[in-house]
Tab-separated table of C-alpha atoms in Angstrom:
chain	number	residue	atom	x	y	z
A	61	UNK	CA	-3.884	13.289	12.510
A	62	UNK	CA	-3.438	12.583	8.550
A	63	UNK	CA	-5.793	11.789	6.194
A	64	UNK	CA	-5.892	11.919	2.564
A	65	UNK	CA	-8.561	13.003	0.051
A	66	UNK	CA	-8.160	11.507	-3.562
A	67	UNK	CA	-11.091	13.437	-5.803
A	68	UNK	CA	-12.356	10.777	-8.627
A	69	UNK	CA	-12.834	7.458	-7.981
A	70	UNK	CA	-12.350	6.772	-11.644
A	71	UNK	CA	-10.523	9.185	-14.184
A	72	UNK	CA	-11.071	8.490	-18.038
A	73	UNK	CA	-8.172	9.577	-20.354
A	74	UNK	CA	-7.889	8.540	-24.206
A	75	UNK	CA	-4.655	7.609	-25.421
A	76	UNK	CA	-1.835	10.234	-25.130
A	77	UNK	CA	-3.749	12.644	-23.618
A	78	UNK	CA	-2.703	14.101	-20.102
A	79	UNK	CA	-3.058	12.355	-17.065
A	80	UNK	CA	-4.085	14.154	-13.746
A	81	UNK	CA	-5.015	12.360	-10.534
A	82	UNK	CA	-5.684	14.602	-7.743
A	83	UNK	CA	-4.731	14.468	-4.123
A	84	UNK	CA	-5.180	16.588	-1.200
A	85	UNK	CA	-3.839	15.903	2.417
A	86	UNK	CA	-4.001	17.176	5.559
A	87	UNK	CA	-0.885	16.830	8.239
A	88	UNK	CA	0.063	18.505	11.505
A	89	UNK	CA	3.274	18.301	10.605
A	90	UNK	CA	5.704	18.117	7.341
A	91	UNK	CA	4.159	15.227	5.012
A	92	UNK	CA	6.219	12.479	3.477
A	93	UNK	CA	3.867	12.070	0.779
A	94	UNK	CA	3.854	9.518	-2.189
A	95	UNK	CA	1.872	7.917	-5.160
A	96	UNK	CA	1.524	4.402	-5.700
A	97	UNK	CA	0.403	2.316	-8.423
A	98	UNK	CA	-1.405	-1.374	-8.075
A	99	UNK	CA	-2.062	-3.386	-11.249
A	100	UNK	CA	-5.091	-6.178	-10.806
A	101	UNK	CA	-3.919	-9.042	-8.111
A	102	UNK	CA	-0.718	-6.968	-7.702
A	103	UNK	CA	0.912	-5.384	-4.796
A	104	UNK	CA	1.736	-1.740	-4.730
A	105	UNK	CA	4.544	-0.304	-6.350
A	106	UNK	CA	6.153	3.061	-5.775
A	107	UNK	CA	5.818	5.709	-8.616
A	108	UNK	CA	7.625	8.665	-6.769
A	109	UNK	CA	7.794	10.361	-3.330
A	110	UNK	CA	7.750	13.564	-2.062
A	111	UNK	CA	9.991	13.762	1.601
A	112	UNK	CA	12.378	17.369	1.713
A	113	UNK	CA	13.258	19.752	-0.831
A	114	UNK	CA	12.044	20.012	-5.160
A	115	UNK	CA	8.915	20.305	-4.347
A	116	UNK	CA	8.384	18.745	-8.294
A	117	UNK	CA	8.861	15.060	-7.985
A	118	UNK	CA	10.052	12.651	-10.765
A	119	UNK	CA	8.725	9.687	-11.135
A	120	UNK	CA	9.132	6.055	-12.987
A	121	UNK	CA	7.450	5.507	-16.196
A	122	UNK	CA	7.127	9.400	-16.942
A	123	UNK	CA	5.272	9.940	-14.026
A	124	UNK	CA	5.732	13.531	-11.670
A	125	UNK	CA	4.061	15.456	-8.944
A	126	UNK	CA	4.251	18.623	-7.193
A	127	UNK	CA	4.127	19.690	-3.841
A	128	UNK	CA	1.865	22.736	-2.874
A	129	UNK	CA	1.890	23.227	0.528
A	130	UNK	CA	-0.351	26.338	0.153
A	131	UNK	CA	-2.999	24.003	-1.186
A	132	UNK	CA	-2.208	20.826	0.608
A	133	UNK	CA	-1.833	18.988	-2.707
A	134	UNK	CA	0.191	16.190	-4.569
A	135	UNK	CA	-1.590	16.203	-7.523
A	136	UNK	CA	-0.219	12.981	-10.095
A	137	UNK	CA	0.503	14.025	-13.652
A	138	UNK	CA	1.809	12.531	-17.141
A	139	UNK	CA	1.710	14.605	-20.061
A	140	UNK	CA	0.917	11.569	-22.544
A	141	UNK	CA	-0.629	8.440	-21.458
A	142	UNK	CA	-0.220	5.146	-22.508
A	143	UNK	CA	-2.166	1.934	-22.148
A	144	UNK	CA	-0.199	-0.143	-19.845
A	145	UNK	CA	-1.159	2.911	-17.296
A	146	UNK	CA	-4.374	1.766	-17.104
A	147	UNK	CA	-4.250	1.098	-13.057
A	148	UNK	CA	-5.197	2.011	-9.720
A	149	UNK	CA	-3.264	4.952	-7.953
A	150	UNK	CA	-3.120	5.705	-4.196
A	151	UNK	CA	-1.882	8.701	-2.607
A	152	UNK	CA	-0.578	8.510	0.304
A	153	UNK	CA	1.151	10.522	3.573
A	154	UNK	CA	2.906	9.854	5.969
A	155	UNK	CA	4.005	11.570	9.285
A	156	UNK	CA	6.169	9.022	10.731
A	157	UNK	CA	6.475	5.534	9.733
A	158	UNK	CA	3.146	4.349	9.384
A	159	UNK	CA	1.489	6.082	5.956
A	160	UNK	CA	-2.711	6.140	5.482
A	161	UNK	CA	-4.193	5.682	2.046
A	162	UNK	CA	-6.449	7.837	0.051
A	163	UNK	CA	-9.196	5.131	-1.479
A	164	UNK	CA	-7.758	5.245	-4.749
A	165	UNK	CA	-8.290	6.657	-8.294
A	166	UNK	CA	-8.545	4.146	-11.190
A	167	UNK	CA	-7.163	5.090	-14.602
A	168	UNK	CA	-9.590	3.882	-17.819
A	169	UNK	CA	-6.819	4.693	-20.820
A	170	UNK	CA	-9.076	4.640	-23.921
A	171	UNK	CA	-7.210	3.448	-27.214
B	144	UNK	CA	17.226	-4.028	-4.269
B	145	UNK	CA	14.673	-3.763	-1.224
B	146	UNK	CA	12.274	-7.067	-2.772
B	147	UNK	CA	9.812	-8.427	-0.620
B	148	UNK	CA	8.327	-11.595	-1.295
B	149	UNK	CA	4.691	-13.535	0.089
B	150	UNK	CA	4.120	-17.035	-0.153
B	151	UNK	CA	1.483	-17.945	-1.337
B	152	UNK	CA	0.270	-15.773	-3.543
B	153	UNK	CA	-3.138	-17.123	-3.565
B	154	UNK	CA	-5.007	-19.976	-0.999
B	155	UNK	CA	-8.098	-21.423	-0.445
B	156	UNK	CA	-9.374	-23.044	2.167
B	157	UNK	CA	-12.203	-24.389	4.144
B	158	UNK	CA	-14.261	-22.704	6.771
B	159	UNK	CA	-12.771	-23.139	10.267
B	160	UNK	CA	-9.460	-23.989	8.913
B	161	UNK	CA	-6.049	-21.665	9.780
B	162	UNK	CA	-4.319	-19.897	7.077
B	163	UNK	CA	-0.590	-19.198	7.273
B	164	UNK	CA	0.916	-16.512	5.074
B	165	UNK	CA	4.625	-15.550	5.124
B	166	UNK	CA	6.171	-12.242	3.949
B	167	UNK	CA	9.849	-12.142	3.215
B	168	UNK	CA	12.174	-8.991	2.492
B	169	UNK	CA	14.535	-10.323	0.535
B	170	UNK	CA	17.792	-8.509	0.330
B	171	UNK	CA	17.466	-6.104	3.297
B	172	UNK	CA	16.827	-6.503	6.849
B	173	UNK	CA	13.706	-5.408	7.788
B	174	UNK	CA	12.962	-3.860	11.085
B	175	UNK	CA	9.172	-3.312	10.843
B	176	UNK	CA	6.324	-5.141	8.751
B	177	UNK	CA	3.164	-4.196	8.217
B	178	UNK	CA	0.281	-5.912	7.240
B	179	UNK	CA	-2.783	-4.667	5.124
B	180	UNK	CA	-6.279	-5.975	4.061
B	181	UNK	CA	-7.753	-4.816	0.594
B	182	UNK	CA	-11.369	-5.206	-0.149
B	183	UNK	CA	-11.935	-5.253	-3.895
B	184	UNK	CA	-12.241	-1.462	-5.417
B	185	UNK	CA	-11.307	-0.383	-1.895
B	186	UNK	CA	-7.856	1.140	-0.301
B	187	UNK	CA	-5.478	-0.455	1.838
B	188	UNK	CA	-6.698	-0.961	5.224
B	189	UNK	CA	-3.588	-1.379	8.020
B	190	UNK	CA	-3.888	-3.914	10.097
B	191	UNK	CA	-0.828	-4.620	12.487
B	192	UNK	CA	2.495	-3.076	12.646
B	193	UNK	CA	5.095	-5.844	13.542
B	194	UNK	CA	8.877	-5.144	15.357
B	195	UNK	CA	11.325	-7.441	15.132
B	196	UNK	CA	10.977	-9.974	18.023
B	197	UNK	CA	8.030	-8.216	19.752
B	198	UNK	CA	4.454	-8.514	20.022
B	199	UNK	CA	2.771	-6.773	17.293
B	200	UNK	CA	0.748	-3.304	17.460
B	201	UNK	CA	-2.877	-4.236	16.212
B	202	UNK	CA	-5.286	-1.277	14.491
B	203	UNK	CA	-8.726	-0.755	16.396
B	204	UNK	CA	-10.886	-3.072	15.098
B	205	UNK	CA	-8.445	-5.705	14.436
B	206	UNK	CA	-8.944	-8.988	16.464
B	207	UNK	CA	-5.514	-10.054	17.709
B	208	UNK	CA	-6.689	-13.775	18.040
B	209	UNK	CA	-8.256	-14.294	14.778
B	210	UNK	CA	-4.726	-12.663	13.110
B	211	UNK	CA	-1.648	-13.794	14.458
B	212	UNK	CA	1.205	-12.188	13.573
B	213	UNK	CA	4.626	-13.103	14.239
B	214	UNK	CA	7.788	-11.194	13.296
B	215	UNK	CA	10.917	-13.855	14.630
B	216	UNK	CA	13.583	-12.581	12.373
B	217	UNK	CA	14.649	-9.277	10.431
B	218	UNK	CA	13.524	-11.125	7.238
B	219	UNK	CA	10.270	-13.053	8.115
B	220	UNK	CA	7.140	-11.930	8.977
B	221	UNK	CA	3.873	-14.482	9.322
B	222	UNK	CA	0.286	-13.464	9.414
B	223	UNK	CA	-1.811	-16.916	10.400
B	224	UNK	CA	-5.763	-16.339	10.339
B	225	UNK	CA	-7.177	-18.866	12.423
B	226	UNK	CA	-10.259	-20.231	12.100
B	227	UNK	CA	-11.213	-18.379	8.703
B	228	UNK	CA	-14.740	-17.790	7.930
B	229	UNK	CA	-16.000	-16.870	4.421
B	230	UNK	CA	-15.658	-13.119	5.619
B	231	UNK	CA	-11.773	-13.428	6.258
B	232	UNK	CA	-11.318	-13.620	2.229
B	233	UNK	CA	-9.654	-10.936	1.052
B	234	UNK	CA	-6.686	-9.911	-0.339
B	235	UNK	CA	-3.775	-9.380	2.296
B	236	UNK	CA	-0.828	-7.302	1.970
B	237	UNK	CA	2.708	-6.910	3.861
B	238	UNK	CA	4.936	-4.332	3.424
B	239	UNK	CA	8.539	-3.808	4.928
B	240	UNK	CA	10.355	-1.013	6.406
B	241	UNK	CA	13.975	-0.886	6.948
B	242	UNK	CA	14.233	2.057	8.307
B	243	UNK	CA	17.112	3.480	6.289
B	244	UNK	CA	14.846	5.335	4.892
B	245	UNK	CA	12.439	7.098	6.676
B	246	UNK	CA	8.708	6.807	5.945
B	247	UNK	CA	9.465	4.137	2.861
B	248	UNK	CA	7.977	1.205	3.033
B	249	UNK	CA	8.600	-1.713	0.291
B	250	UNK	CA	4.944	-3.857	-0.417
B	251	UNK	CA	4.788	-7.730	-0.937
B	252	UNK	CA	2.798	-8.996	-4.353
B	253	UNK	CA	-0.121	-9.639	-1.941
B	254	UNK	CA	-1.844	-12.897	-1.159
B	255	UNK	CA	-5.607	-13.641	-2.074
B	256	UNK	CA	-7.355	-15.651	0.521
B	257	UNK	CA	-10.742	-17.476	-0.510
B	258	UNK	CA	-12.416	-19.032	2.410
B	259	UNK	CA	-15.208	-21.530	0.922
């Protein structure tokens, strides 16, 4: 079974500061694992996703995370944050096709 | 590329009435859909797992005659919730898979249902 554990239900960052949303998983087997992002009355979009390999992950809009298998994490990071990042973030993993949600983190950006 | 669409993007409706929504993958053929539910400040909770012409998988919990689902092409997907009740609002989510990709799913803008 897979589950996912994001810590913070809300994370408070002033402006340019560094972002980190944390994200622990558990799996029986390899993870896919991935971050999404949901702005108010949005879908989700996909930020980045972790499947084989680089265990650091690029995202879009400056966005990485890294793989520690050690620690069963997929911590989110951005070294400056910005305004328009002000969102909700799920973590998520998947062992086959179907992927289950951690409850999300949302990001306050102070100006 | 990989676009998926829902129509409409918000409804309301009366109690006892049926709600359809459709979700549409645009430029890629998609064999699986999902559909979610998302109560406000919560996560995405899955509902059904759809396979091209076959009977949708429904989660525990999930009552298969209050949410149809119907999945009659590789680009359509239909979620009708009959008989809504003020406790069927929400905000409802499809996602589609087309399996090119393993594990990737592409998500719908969502639709926000308001049953008065």
């Amino acid at each position: 079974a897979q589950s996912v554990t994001q810590l913070g239900s809300h994370v408070s960052v002033s402006e340019g500061a560094l972002v980190l949303l944390r994200c622990n998983y558990s799996s029986s087997v390899p993870p896919y694992l991935f971050w999404y992002v949901q702005y108010p009355n949005q879908g989700l979009q996909l930020l980045l996703k972790y499947t084989t390999g680089a265990t650091l992950v690029k995202g879009i809009n400056g966005f990485e995370a890294e793989f520690k298998k050690s620690e069963t994490s997929f911590h989110l990071t951005k070294p400056s944050a910005h305004m328009s990042d002000a969102a909700e973030y799920f973590c998520a993993v998947s062992e086959d096709y179907i992927p289950t949600f951690g409850r999300g983190t949302s990001l306050i950006v102070h100006p | 590329g990989a676009v998926v669409s829902q129509h409409p993007s918000w409804v309301i409706c009366k109690s006892g009435t049926s709600v359809k929504i459709e979700c549409r993958s645009l430029d890629f053929q998609a064999t699986t859909m999902f559909w979610y539910r998302q109560f406000p400040k919560q996560s995405l909770m899955l509902m059904a797992t759809s396979n091209e012409g076959s009977k949708a998988t429904y989660e525990q919990g999930v009552e298969k005659d209050k949410f149809l689902i119907n999945h009659a092409s590789l680009t359509l997907s239909t979620l009708t919730v009959t008989s809504a009740h003020p406790e069927d609002s929400s905000f409802y989510i499809c996602s589609a898979s087309s399996g090119m990709i393993k594990n990737e799913q592409f998500f719908g803008p969502g639709t926000r249902l308001t049953v008065l």
